[in-house]
Structures are given as C-alpha cells and as structure tokens.
Coordinates of C-alpha atoms and ligand atoms in Angstrom, one line a residue:
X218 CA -33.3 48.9 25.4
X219 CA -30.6 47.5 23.1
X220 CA -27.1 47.9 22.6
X221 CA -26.0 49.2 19.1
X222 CA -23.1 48.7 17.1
X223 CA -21.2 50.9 14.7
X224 CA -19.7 49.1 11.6
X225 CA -17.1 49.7 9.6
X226 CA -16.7 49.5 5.7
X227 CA -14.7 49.7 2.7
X228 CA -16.0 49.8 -1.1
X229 CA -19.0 47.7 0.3
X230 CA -17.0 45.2 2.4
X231 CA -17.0 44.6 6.2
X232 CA -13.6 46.0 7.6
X233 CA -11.9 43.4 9.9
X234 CA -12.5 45.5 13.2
X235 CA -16.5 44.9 11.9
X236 CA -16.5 41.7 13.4
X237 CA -14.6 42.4 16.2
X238 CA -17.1 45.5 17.5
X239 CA -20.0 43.1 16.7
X240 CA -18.2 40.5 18.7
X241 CA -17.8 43.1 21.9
X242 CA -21.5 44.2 21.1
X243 CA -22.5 41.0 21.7
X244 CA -21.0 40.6 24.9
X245 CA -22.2 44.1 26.3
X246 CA -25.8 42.7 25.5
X247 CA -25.8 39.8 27.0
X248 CA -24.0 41.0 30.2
X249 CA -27.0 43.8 29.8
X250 CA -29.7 41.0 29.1
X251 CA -30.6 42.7 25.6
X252 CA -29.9 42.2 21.9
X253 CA -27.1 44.2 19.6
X254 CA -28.5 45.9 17.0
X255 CA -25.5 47.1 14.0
X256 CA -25.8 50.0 11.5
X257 CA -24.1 49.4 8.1
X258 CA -23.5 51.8 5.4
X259 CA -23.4 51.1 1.8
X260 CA -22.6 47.3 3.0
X261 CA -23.5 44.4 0.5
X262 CA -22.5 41.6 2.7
X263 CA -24.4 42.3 6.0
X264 CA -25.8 38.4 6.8
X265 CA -22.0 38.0 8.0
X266 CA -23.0 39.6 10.7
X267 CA -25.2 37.3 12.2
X268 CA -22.2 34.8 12.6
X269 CA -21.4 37.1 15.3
X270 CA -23.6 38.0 17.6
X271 CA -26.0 40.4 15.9
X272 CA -30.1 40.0 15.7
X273 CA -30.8 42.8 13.2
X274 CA -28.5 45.2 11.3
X275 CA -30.3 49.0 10.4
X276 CA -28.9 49.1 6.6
X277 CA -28.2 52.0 5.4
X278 CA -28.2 52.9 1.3
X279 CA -27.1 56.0 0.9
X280 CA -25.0 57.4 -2.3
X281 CA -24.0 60.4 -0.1
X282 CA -22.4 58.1 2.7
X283 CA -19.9 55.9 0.2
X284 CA -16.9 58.2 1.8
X285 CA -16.8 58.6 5.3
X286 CA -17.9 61.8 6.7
X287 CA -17.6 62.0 10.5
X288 CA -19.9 64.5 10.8
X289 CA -22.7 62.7 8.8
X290 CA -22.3 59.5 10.0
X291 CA -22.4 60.8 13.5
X292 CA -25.9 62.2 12.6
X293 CA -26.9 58.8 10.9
X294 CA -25.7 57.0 14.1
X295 CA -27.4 59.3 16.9
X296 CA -30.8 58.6 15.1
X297 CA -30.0 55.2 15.4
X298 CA -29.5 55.1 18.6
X299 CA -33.1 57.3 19.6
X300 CA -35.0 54.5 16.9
X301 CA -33.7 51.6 19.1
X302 CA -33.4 53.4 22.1
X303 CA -30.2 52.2 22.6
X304 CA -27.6 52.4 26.0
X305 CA -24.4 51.5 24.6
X306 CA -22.8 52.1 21.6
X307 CA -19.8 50.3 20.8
X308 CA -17.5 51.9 18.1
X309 CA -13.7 50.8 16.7
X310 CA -10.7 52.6 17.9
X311 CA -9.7 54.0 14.7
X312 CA -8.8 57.0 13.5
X313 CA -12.1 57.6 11.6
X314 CA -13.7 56.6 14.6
X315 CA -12.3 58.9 16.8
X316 CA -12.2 61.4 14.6
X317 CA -16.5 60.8 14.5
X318 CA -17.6 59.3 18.1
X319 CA -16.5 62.5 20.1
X320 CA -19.4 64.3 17.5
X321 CA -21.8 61.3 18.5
X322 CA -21.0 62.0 22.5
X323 CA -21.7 65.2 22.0
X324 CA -24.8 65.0 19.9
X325 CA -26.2 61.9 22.5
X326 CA -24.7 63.5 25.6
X327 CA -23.0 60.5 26.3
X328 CA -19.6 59.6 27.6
X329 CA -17.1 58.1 25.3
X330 CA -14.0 56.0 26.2
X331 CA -12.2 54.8 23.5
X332 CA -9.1 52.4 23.9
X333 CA -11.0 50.0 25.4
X334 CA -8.9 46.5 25.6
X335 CA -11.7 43.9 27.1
X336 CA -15.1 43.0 27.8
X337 CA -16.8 45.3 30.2
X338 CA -15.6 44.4 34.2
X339 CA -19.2 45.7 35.7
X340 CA -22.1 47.0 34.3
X341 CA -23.7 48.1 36.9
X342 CA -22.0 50.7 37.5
X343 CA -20.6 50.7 34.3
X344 CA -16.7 49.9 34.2
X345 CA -14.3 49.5 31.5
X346 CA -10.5 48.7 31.1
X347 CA -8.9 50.8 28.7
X348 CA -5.1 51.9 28.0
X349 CA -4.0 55.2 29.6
X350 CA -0.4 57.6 29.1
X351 CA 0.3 56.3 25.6
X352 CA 0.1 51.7 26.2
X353 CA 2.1 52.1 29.9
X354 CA -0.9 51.8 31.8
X355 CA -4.2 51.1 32.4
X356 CA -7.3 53.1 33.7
X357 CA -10.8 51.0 34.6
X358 CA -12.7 54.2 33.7
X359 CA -17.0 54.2 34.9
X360 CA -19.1 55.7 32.3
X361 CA -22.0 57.1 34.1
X362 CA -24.2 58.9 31.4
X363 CA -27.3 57.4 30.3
X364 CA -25.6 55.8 27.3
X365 CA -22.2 54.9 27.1
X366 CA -20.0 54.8 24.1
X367 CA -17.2 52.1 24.2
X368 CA -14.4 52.5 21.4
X369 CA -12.7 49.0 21.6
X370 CA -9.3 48.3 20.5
X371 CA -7.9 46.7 17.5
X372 CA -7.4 43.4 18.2
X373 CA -7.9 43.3 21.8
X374 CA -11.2 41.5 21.9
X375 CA -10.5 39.1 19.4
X376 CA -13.9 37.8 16.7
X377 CA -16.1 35.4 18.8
X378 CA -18.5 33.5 16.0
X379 CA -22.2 33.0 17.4
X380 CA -25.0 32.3 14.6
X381 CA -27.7 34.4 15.4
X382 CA -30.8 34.6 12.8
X383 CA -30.3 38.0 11.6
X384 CA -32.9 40.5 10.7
X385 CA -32.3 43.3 7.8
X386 CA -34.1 46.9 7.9
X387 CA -34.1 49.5 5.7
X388 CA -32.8 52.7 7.6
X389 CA -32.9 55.9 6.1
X390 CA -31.6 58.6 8.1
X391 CA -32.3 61.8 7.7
X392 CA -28.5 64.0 6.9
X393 CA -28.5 67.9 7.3
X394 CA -26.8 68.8 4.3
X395 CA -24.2 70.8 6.5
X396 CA -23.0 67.4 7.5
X397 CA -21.6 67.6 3.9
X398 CA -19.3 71.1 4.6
X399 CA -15.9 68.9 4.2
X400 CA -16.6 66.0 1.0
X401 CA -14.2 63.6 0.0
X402 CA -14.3 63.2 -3.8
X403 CA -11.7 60.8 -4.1
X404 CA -9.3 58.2 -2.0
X405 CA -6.5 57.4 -3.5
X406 CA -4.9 54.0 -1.7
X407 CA -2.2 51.6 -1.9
X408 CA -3.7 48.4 -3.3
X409 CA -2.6 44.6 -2.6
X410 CA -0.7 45.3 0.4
X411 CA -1.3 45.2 4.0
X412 CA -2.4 48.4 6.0
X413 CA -0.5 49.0 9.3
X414 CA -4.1 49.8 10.9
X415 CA -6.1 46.2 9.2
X416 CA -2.7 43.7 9.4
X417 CA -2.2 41.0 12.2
X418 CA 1.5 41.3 11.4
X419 CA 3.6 44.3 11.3
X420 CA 7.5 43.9 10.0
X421 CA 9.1 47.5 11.1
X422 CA 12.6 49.0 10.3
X423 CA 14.9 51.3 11.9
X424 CA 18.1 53.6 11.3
X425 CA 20.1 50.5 11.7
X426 CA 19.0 49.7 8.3
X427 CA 21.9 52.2 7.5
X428 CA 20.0 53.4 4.1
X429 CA 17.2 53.0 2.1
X430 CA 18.3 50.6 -0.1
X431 CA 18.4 48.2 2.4
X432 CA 14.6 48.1 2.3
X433 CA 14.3 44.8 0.2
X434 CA 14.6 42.7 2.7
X435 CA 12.1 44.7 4.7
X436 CA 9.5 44.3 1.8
X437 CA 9.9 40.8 1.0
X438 CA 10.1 39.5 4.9
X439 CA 6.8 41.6 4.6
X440 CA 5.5 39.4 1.8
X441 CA 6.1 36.2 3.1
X442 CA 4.1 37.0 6.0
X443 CA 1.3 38.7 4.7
X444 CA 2.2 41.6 6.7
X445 CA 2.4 45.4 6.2
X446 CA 5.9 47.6 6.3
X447 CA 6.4 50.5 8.9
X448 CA 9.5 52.2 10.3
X449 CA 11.0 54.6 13.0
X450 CA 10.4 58.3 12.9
X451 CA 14.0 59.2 11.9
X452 CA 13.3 56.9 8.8
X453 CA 10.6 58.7 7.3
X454 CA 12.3 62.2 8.4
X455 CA 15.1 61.4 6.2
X456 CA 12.9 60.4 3.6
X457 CA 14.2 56.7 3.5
X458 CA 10.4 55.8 3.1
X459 CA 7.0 57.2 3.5
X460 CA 5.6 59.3 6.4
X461 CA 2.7 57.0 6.1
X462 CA 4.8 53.9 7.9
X463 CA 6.0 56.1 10.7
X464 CA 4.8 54.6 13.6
X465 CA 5.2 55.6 17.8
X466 CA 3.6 58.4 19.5
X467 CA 3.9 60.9 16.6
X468 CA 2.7 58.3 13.9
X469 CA 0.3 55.7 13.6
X470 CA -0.2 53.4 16.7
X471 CA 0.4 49.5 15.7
X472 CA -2.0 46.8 17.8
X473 CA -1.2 44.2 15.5
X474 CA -1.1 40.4 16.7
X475 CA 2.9 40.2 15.8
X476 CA 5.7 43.1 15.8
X477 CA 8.9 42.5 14.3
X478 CA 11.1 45.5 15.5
X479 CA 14.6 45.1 13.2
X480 CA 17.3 47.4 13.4
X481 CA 15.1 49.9 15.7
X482 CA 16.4 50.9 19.4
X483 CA 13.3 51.0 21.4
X484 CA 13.0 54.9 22.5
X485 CA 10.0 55.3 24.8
X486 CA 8.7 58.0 21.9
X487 CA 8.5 54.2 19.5
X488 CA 7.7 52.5 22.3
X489 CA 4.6 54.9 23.2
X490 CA 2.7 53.6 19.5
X491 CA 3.5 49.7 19.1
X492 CA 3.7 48.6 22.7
X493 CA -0.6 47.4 22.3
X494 CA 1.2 44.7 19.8
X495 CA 0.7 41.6 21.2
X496 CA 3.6 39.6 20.2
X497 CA 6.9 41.9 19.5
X498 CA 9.7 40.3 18.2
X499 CA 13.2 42.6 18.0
X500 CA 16.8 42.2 16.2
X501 CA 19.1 44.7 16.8
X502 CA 23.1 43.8 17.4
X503 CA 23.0 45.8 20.5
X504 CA 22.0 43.5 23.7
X505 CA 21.5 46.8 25.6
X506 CA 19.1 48.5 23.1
X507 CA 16.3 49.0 25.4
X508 CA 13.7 47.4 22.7
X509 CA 14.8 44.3 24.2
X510 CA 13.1 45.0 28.1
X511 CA 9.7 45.4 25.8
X512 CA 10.0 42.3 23.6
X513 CA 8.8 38.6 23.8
X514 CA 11.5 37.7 21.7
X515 CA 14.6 38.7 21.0
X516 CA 17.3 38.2 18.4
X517 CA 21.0 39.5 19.3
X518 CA 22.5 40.0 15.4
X519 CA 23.1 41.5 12.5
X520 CA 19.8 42.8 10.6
X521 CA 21.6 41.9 7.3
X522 CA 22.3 38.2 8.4
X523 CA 19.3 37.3 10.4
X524 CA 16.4 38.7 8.1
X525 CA 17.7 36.7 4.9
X526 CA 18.3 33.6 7.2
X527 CA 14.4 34.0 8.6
X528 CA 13.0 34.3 5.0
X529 CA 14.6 31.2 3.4
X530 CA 13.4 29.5 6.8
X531 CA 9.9 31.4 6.4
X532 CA 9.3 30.2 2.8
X533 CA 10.4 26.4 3.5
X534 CA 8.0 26.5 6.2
X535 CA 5.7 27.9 3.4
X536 CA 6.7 25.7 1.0
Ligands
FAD1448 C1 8.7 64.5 20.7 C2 9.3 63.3 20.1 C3 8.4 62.4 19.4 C4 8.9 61.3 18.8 N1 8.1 60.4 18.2 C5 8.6 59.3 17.6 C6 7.7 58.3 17.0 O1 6.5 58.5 17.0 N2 8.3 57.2 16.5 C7 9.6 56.9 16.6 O2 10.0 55.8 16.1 N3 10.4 57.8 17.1 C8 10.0 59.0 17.7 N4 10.8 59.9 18.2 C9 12.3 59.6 18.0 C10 12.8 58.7 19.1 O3 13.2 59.4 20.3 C11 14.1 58.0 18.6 O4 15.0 58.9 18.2 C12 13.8 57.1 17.4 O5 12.7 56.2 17.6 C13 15.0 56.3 17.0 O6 14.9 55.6 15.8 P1 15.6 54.3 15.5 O7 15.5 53.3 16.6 O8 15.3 53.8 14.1 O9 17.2 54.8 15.4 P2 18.4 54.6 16.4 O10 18.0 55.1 17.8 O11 19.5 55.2 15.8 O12 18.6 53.1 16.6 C14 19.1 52.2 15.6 C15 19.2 50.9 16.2 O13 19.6 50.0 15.2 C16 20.6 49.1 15.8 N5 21.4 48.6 14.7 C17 22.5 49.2 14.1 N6 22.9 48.4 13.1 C18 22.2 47.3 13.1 C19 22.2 46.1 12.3 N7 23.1 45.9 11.3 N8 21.3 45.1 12.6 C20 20.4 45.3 13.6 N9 20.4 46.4 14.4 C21 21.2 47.4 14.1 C22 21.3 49.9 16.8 O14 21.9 49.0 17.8 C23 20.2 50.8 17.4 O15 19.6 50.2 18.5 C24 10.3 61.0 18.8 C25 11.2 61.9 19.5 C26 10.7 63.0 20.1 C27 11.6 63.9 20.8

C-alpha cells in the first residue's frame, strides 16, 4: 500500500503547487503508516522532491506528454496507481487538475474531493476538510471508496521540507492513442510576469479605477511586489484589461498568500473567488463598501493617493 502523488510541471520544471502536494502526500502517508510515491512527467529536476517527503518518484519520459492532456495523463496516473497499489492519490486544485482527476475517479472508481484546505482530520474513516458554496463554508466530507483522491488547495497546506533519500524509476505507461483526440500544438503565455494561479501576491483593481489608463499604478505596485495583476468582472467587460485577470465566481479563483483589493466594492459574486486569500488587504474611499467586513486590513482613501504613497514606501523598504 502507498500513497501516490500527482506532480505538476512546466517546460521541465516543478510547478510551485509540486511541493506543496508532495508536502500533503507526505503527511497522508505517515498518518497511513506508508511511503508517498510521486509521478513526474517530462521533469528534469525530480531529486527536489526528496526534500519533501517523497521515497521514489515513477519518472515519466514521454515526448507525447510535454502538453498536458487530461485524458492521457489520467491514463498514465491510473496505471500508476495499480503498479504501486496505491490508496490515496493526492492531486492540486487546479484547473488542469480538475479538469483531469474526475477522469482518474472514474477510471479507479474512486471518490474525489478537491478543495481540500488541511491535513486529513481521520483516516480511518477517512475525513477531509474542504471549502463548500463558493469559500463561505466548510464541509468535512468522508471518502469511503477503496482509494481516495484528495485535490488540496493552493496554498493551504503550505511546503514542509523533510530530506528523504529518494529513489528514481523509469515508468513507461502505456497511452491509448484516443487519449490524444484533443492535442495542444502550441501554448502561447505571458512571460516574466506573475500568474494569478502560481503568485503569493495578488494586487487587484476595480471600477473605481475610473478608466484604463489608470492602470500604471496597478502594474508597477505589481512589480514591486513580485506579484501578478487581476481585476473585477465589470473591468474586463468593458475591455479595460484582459478577461484573463477577471477574477470571483465567474473568473479565476485567487488563493494567494496576500490580496490587495483597490478601488473594488466587495460584491459577494468577487467575494465568492478571492475570499481563500489568506491576507486581503482593501482601499476603497467608501467606509461602507462591504469589501471592508471581508478584509484584514483596510485602507479608507483615495486609490490615486494611497497606491503612489505605498509604492515610494514599498521601494524604500526595498531599497
Ligand atoms: C451572475 C453574476 C456573476 C458575477 N461574477 C463576478 C465575478 O466573478 N467577479 C466580479 O468581480 N464580479 C462579478 N459579478 C459582478 C458583481 O456583482 C459586481 O457588480 C462587481 O464585482 C463590481 O465590480 P467593482 O467592485 O469593480 O465595481 P463597483 O461595484 O462599481 O465598485 C467600485 C468601488 O470603487 C470604490 N471607489 C470609487 N472611487 C475610488 C477611488 N478613487 N479610490 C478607491 N476606491 C474607489 C467605490 O467606493 C466602490 O466601492 C457578477 C455578477 C453576477 C450577477
């Protein structure tokens, strides 16, 4: 019995979230009193992952799984999981993951609970905490299948280092070639800036922004954090920036470590996709904007005073 872990890569590097599932694997095995095993594809660093947790990684070479394919890497996975007979199977929460691990439930017959937001509470029987109705709640959901699938949360389990000498083995799954019905020949992507799904820091702008070309402040508060840009829905309906930053219920969900909310009012719809931010820190010159009864910190004020003021003071801390 072992417990295995799914991850995650980009042009042969570790994501982020990598270490973090390997983290959480580590933990489900020794609450399970087994090892965690990791499947990599295409990866050339995989020794990191001995700093956290894992005994042997099943490497995977394979010129056809470069690109993710949900449906292949699903297939890759499940044979994993019958080589080392594994129980659990802890996965990322995102969106190529949960666009893949439903396949992988299906294929293993196992029940899948993503959202996941700390170590398991019982193992026997099997209980997890996860986030329920869009962040306002929590469900401790039982997962009573023969193996369990655990899709952990950006951020929420945090990277726990433990040197473990690490084994690496050749895998070589066998893919149907209809795993290959939907290719991805090219991804085009931003370079040398932050992701909202990868950053620890988000800086996020509203229709109190009044325009578009107030957006240089956004940008280089952005910089000097080391953090990526995202804004309200009505901002990328009116095409003041791109649909890709929208974030809330209808856009991408934000679990970074820090949330800086300026100029936005809080609707629950906002509210719904950035509320798993740990830290969330809002300016807006309304005291009643209802962002306020979410945040950790607020700022009463003018967007157009406060930001400059906070990056002069952010790069003399820098400097
Ligand atoms: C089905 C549905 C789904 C939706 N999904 C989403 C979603 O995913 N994401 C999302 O964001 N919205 C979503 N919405 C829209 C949501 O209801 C709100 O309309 C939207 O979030 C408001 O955007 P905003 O806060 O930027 O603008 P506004 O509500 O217009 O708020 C602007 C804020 O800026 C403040 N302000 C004004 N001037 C300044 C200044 N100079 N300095 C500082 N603050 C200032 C104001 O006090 C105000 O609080 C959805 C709505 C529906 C019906």
């Amino acid at each position: 019995m072992s417990v295995l872990v799914y991850t995650e890569s980009e042009n042969g590097k570790f994501k982020k979230n990598a270490f973090e599932v390997a983290s959480y694997a580590n933990e489900v095995a020794s609450q399970l009193g087994t090892s965690a095993i990791a499947i990599s594809f295409n990866v050339q660093d995989d020794e990191r992952l001995g700093e956290y947790g894992i005994s042997k990684v099943l490497k995977v070479s394979n010129e056809h799984l470069k690109t993710f394919s949900a449906k292949a890497f699903a297939d890759a996975i499940a044979q994993a999981v019958k080589k080392e007979n594994a129980k659990a199977v802890i996965v990322s929460s995102s969106a190529d993951t949960k666009f893949m691990a439903p396949l992988l439930a299906a294929k293993l017959k196992a029940g899948y609970v993503p959202n996941v937001v700390s170590a398991p509470e019982n193992v026997d029987p099997f209980t997890v905490k996860r986030t329920a109705f869009s962040n306002k709640g929590f469900a401790h959901t039982q997962i009573n299948t023969d193996i369990k699938i655990v899709g952990v949360s950006n951020n929420a389990f945090g990277q726990h280092e433990k040197k473990l000498n690490l084994e690496i083995e050749g895998f070589n799954p066998e893919i149907d070639e209809s795993c290959f019905s939907v290719k991805s020949f090219e991804v085009d992507k931003v370079v040398g800036k932050a992701t909202i799904a990868d950053a620890d820091i988000v800086v996020s702008g509203g229709r109190g922004l009044k325009g578009p070309e107030n957006w240089g402040m956004i940008e280089e508060l952005a910089e000097v954090l080391g953090a990526a840009t995202a804004c309200s829905k009505p901002v990328s309906d009116l095409g003041w920036r791109p649909h890709g930053e929208h974030v809330g219920q209808t856009g991408k969900p934000v679990a970074s470590n820090l949330y800086i909310a300026i100029g936005i009012s809080g609707a629950i719809q906002h509210l719904a996709g950035v509320s798993a931010s740990k830290t969330k820190v809002v300016i807006n010159t309304d005291p009643e904007a209802p962002f306020f009864r979410a945040a950790d910190y607020g700022i009463v004020g003018d967007a157009f005073e406060v930001v400059p003021k906070l990056i002069e003071k952010l790069k003399d801390f820098k400097a």
